[in-house]
PDB file of C-alpha atoms in Angstrom:
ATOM      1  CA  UNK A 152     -81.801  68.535  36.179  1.00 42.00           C
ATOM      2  CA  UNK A 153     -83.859  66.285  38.297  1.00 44.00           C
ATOM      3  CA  UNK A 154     -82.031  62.792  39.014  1.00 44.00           C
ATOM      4  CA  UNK A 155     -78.770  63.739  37.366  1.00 51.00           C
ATOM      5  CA  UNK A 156     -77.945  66.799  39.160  1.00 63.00           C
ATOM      6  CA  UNK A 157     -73.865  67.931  39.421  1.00 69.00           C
ATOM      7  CA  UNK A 158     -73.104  65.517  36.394  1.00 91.00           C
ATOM      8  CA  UNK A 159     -70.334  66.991  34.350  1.00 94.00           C
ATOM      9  CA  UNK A 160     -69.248  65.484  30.558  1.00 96.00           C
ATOM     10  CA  UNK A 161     -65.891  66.290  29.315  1.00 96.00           C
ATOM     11  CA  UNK A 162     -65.638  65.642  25.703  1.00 97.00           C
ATOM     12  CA  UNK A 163     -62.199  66.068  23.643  1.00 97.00           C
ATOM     13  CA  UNK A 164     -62.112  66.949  20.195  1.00 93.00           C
ATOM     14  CA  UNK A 165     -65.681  68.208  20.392  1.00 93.00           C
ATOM     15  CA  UNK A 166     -65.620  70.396  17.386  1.00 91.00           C
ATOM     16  CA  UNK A 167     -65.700  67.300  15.361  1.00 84.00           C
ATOM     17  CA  UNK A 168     -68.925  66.399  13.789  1.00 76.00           C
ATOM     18  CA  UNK A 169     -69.195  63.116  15.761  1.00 82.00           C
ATOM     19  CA  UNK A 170     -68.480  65.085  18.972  1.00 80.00           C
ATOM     20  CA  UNK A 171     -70.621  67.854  18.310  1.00 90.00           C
ATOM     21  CA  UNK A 172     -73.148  65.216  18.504  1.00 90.00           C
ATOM     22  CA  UNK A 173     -72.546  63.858  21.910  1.00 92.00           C
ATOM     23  CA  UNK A 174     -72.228  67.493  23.112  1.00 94.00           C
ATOM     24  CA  UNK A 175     -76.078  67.730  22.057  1.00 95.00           C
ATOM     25  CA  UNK A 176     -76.886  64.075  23.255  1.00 94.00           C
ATOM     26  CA  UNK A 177     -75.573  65.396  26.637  1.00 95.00           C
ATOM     27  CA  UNK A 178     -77.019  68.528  26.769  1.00 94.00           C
ATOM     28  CA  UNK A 179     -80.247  66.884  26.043  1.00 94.00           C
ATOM     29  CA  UNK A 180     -79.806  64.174  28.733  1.00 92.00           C
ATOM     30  CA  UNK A 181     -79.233  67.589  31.113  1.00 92.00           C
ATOM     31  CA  UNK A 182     -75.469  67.138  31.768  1.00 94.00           C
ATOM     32  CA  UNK A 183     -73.155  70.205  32.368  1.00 94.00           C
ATOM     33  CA  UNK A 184     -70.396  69.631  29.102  1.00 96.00           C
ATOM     34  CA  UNK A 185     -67.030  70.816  29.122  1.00 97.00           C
ATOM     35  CA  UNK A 186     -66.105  70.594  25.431  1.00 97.00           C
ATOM     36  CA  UNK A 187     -62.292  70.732  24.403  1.00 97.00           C
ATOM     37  CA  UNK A 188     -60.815  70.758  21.290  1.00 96.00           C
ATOM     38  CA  UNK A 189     -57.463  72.909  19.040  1.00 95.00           C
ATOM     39  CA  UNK A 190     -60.391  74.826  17.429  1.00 95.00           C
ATOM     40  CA  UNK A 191     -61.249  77.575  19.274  1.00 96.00           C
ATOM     41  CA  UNK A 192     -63.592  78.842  16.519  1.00 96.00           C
ATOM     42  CA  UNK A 193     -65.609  75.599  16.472  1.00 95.00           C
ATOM     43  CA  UNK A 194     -65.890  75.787  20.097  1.00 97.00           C
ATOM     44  CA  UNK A 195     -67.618  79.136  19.785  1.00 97.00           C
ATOM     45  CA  UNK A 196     -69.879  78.065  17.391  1.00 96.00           C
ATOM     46  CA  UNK A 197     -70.857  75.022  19.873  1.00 96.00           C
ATOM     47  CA  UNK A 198     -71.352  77.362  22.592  1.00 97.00           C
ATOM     48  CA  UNK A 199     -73.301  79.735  20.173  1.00 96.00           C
ATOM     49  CA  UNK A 200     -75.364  76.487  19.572  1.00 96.00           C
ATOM     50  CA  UNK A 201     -76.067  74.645  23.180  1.00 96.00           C
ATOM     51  CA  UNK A 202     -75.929  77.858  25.297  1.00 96.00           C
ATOM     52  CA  UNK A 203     -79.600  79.260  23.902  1.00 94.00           C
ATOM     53  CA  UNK A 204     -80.943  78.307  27.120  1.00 89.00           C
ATOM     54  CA  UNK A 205     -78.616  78.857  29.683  1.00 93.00           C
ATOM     55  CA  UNK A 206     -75.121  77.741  30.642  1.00 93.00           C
ATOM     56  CA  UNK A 207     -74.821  74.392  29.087  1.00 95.00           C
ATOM     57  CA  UNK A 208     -71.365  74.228  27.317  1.00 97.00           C
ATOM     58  CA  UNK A 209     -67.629  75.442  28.804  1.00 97.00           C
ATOM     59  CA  UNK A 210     -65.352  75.610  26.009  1.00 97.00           C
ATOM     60  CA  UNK A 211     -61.604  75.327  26.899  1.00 97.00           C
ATOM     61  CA  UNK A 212     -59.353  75.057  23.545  1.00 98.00           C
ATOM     62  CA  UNK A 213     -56.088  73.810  23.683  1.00 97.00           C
ATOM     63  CA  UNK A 214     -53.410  71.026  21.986  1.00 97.00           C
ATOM     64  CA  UNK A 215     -53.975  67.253  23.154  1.00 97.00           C
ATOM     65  CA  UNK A 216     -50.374  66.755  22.500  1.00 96.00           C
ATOM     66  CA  UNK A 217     -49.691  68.687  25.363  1.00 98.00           C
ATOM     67  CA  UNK A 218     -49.873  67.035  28.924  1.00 98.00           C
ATOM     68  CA  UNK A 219     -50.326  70.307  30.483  1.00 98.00           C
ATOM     69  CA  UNK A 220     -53.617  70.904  28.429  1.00 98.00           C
ATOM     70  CA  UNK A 221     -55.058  67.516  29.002  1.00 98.00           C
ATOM     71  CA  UNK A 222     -54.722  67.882  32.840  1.00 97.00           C
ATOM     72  CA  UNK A 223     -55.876  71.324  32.893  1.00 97.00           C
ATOM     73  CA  UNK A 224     -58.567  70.408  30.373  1.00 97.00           C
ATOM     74  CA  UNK A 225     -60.158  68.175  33.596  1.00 96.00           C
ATOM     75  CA  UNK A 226     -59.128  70.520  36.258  1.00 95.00           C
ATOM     76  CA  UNK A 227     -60.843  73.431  34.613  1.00 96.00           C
ATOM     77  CA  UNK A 228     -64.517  71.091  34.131  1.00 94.00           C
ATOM     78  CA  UNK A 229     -64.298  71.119  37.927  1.00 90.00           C
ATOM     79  CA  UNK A 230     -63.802  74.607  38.580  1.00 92.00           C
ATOM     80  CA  UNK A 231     -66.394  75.315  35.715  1.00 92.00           C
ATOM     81  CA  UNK A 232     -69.650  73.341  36.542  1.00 89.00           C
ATOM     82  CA  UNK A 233     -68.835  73.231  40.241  1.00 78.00           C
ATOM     83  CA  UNK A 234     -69.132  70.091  42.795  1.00 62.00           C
ATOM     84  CA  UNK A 235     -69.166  66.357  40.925  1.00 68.00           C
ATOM     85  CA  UNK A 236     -71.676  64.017  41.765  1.00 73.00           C
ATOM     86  CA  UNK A 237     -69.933  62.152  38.340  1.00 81.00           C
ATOM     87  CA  UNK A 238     -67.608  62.637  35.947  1.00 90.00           C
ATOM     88  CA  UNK A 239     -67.878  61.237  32.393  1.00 95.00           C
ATOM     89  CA  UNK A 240     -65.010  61.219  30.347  1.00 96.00           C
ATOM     90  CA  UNK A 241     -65.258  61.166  26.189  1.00 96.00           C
ATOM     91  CA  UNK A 242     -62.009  60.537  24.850  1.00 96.00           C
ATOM     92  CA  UNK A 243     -63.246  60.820  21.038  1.00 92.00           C
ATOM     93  CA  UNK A 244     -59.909  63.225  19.556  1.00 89.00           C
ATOM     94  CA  UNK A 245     -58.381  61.677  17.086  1.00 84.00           C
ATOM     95  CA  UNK A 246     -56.205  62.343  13.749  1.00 86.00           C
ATOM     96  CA  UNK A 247     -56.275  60.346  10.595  1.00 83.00           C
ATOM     97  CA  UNK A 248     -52.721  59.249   9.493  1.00 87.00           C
ATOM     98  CA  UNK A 249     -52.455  57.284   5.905  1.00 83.00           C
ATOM     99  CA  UNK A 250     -50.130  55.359   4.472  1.00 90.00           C
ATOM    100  CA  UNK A 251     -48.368  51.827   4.766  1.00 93.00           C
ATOM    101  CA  UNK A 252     -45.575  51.565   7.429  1.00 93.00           C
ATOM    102  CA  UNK A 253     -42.877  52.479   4.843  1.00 95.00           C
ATOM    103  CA  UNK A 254     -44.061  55.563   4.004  1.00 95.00           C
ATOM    104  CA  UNK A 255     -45.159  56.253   7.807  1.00 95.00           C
ATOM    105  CA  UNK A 256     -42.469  59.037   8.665  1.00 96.00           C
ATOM    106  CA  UNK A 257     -41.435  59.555  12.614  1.00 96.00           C
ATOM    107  CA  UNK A 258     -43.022  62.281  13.049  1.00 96.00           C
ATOM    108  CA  UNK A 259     -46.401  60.859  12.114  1.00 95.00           C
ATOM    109  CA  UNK A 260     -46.171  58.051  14.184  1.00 96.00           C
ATOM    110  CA  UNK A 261     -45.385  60.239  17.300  1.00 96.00           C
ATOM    111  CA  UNK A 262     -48.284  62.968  16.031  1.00 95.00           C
ATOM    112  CA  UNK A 263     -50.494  60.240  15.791  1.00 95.00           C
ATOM    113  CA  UNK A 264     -49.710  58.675  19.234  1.00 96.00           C
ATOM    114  CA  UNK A 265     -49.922  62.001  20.992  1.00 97.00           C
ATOM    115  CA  UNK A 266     -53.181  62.527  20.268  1.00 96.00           C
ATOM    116  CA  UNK A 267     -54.914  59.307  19.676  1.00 94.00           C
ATOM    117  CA  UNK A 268     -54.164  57.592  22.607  1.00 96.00           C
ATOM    118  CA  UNK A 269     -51.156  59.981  25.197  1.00 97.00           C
ATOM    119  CA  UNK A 270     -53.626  62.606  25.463  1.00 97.00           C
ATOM    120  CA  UNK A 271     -55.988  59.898  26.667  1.00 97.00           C
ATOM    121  CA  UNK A 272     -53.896  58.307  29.438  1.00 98.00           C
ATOM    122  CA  UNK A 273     -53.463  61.527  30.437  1.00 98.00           C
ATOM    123  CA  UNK A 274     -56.945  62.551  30.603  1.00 97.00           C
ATOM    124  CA  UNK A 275     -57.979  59.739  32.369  1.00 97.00           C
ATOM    125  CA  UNK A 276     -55.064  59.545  34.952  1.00 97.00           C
ATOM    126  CA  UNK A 277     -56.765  63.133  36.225  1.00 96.00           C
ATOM    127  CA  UNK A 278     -60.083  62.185  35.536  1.00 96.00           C
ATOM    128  CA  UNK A 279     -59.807  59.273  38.114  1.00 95.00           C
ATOM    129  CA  UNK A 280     -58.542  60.994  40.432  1.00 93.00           C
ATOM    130  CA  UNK A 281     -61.475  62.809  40.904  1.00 92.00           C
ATOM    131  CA  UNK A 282     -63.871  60.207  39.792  1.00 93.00           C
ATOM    132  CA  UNK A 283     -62.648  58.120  42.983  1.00 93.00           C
ATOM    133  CA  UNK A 284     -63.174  60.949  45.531  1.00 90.00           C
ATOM    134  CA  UNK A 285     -66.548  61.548  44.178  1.00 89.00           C
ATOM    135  CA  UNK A 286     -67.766  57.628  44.196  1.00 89.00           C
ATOM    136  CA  UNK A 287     -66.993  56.815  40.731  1.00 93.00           C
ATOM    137  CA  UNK A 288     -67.562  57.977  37.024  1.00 94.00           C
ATOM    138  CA  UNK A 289     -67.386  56.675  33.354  1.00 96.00           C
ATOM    139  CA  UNK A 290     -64.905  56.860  30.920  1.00 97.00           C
ATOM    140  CA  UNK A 291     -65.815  56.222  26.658  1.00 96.00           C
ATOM    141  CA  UNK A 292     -62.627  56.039  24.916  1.00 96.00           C
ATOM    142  CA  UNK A 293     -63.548  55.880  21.149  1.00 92.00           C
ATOM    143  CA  UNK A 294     -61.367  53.105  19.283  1.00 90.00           C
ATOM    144  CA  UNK A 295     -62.782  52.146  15.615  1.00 81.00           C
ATOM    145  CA  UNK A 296     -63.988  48.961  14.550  1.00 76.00           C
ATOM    146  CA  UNK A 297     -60.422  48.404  12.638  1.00 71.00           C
ATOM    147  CA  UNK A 298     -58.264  48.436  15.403  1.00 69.00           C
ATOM    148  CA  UNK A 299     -59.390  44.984  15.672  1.00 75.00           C
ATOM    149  CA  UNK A 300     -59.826  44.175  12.260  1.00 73.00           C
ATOM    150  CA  UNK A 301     -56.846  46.532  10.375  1.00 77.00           C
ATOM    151  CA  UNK A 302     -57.389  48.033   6.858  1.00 73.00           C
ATOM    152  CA  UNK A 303     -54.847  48.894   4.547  1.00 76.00           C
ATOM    153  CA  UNK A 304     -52.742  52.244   4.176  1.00 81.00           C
ATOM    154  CA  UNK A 305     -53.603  53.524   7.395  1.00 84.00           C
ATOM    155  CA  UNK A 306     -51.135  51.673   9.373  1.00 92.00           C
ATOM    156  CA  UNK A 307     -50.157  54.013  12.508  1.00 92.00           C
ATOM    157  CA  UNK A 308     -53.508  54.807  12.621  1.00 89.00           C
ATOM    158  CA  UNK A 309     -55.005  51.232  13.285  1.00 89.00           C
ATOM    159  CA  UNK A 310     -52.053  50.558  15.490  1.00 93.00           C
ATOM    160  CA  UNK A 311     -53.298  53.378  17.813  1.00 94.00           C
ATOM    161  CA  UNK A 312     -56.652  52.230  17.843  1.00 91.00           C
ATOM    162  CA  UNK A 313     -55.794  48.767  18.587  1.00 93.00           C
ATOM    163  CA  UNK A 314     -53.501  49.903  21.636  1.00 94.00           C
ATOM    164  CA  UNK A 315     -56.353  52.337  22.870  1.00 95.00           C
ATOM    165  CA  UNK A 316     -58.498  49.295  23.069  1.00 93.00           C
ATOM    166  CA  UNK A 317     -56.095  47.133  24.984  1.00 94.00           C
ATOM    167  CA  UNK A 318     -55.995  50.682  27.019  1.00 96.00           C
ATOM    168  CA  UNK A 319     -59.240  50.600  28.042  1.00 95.00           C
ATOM    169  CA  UNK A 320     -59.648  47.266  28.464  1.00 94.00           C
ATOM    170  CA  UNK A 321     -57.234  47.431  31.370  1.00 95.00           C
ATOM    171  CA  UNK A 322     -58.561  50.967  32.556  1.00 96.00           C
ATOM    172  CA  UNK A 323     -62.082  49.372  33.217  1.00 95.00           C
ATOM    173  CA  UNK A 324     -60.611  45.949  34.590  1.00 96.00           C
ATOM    174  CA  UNK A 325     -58.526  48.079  37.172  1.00 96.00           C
ATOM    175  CA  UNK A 326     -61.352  50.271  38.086  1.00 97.00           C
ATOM    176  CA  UNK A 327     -63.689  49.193  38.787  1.00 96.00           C
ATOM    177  CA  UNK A 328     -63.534  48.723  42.354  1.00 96.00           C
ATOM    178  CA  UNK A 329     -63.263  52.399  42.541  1.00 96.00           C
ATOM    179  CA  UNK A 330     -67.329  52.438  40.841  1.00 95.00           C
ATOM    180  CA  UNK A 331     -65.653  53.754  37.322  1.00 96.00           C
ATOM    181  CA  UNK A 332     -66.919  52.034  34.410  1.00 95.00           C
ATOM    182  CA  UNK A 333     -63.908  51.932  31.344  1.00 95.00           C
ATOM    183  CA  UNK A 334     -65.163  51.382  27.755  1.00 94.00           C
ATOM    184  CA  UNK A 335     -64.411  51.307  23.810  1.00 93.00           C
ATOM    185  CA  UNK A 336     -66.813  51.761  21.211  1.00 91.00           C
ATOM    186  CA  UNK A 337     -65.790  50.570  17.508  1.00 85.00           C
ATOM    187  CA  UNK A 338     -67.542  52.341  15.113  1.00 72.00           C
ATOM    188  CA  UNK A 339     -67.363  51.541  11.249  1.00 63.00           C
ATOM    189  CA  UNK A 340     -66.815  54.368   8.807  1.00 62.00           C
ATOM    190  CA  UNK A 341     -68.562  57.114  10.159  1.00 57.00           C
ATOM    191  CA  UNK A 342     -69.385  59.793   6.707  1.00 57.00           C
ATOM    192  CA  UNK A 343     -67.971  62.954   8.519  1.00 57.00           C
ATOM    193  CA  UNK A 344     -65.185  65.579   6.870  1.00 54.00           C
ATOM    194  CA  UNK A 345     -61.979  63.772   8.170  1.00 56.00           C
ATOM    195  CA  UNK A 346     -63.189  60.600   6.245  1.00 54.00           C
ATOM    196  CA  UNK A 347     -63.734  62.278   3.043  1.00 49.00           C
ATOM    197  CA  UNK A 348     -60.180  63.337   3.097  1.00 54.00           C
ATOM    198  CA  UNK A 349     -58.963  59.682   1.785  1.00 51.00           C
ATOM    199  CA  UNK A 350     -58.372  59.610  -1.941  1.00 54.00           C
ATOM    200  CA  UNK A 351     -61.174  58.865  -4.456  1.00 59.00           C
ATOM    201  CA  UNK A 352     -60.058  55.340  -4.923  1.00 56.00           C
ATOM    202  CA  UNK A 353     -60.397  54.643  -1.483  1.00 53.00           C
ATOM    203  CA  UNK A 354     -63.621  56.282  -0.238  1.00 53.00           C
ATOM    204  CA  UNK A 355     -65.027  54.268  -3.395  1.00 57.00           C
ATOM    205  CA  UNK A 356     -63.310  51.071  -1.383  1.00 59.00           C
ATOM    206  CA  UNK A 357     -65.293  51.685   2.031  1.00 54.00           C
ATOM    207  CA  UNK A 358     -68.674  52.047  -0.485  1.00 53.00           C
ATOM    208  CA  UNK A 359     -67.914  48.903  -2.076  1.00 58.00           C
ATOM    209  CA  UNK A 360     -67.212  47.413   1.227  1.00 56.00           C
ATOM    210  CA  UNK A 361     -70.661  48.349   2.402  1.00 51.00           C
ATOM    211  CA  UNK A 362     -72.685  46.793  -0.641  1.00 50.00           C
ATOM    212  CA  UNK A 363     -73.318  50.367  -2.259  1.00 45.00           C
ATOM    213  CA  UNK A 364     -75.494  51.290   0.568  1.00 46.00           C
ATOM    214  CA  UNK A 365     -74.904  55.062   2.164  1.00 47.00           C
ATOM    215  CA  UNK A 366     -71.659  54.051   3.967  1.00 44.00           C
ATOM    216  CA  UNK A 367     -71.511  55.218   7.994  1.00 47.00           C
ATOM    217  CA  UNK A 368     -74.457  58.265   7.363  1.00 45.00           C
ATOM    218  CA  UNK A 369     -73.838  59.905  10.914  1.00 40.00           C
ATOM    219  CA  UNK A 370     -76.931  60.109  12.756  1.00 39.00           C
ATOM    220  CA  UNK A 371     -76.611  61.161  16.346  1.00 38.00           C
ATOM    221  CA  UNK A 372     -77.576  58.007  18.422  1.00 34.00           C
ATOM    222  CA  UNK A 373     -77.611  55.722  15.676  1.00 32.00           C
ATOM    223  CA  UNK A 374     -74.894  53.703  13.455  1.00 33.00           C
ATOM    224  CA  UNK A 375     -71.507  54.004  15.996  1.00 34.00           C
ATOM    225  CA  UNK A 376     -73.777  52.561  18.811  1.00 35.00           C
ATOM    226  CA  UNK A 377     -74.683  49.558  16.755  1.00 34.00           C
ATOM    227  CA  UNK A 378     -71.246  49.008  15.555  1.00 34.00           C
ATOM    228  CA  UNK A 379     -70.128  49.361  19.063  1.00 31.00           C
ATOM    229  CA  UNK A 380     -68.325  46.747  21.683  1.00 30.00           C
ATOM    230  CA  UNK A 381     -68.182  47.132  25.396  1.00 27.00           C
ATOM    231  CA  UNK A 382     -64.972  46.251  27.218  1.00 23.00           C
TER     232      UNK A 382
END
């Protein structure tokens, strides 16, 4: 691991399709990743995957919604992989809430909250930490291109992706002093599972809205880097 010895991603929700992704793009670039997500079985099969030739992935499975896990989540990538020479942090959990504001209950604004953007101040408040004693680190909080621009009948859902940008914006304005880079990347609609689970008549709004091309096909280092913005 010549020139990026010691480096150590932590990546929640990462057995997601767009996370299993930056697992590989990691793994690739020769970083240690420590891969969380609720799934424990789709944590196995990522470790099945990256671990062919050697020790490349630490699973640790746990609930976001719980401040415990998200501390422990960090703690453990230390003990895992050893001494830091950096820490990068990919906050990329998320759930998909629909429906207006009316028909938002209580409980799914708090659900969505928990994990969409407390689990990442929580995160993050650890990862620091540790970032500053080890001469900084990066943190790539994943936002979506309509918390800026908000789409209908997913209200809570753009509201937390709106605040998690304002979140990061301050996180990387604060920061970096201490040598930690903060970001947000906004990418369109990305064609994975938890998008297809929108009713017909929407999913045939988001391929309208992209001129009947093949809306957000996920490639690995292609269409959420292009749709991105740095904070």
């Amino acid at each position: 691991m010549t020139g990026i010895d010691k480096k150590t991603a932590v990546i929640t929700g990462a057995a997601g399709c767009i996370e299993q992704a930056i697992s590989r793009q990691f793994v690739e670039k020769g970083f240690r990743v420590v891969a969380g997500d609720l799934d424990q079985v789709g944590l196995n099969r990522l470790e099945a995957e990256l671990n062919l030739t050697g020790q490349n992935v630490w699973a640790r499975a746990g609930d976001l919604r719980s401040k415990d896990y998200c501390e422990d989540l960090i703690e453990y990538s230390v003990q895992a992989t050893g001494r830091l020479d950096m820490l990068v942090l990919v906050n990329n959990a998320g759930i998909i809430t629909r429906g207006n504001i009316l028909t938002t209950t209580g409980e799914d604004w708090e659900r969505t909250f928990e994990v969409s953007l407390s689990s990442i101040f929580h995160t993050s408040r650890k990862a620091i930490g540790h970032m500053k004693r080890h001469g900084g680190g990066a943190i790539v909080n994943v936002a979506y291109y309509w918390g800026a621009y908000p789409g209908p009948l997913h209200a809570v859902y753009w509201i937390s992706k709106a605040a998690l940008a304002a979140f990061s914006k301050c996180l990387g304005r604060e920061h970096a002093s201490d040598g930690i880079r903060g970001n947000a990347v906004y990418p369109n609609e990305i064609n994975t599972p938890m998008l297809r689970t929108g009713s017909p008549a929407w999913l045939r709004s988001v391929h309208s809205r992209s001129g009947g091309q093949q809306y957000g096909a996920f490639r690995p280092a292609g269409g959420a880097r292009r749709n991105s913005r740095r904070w």
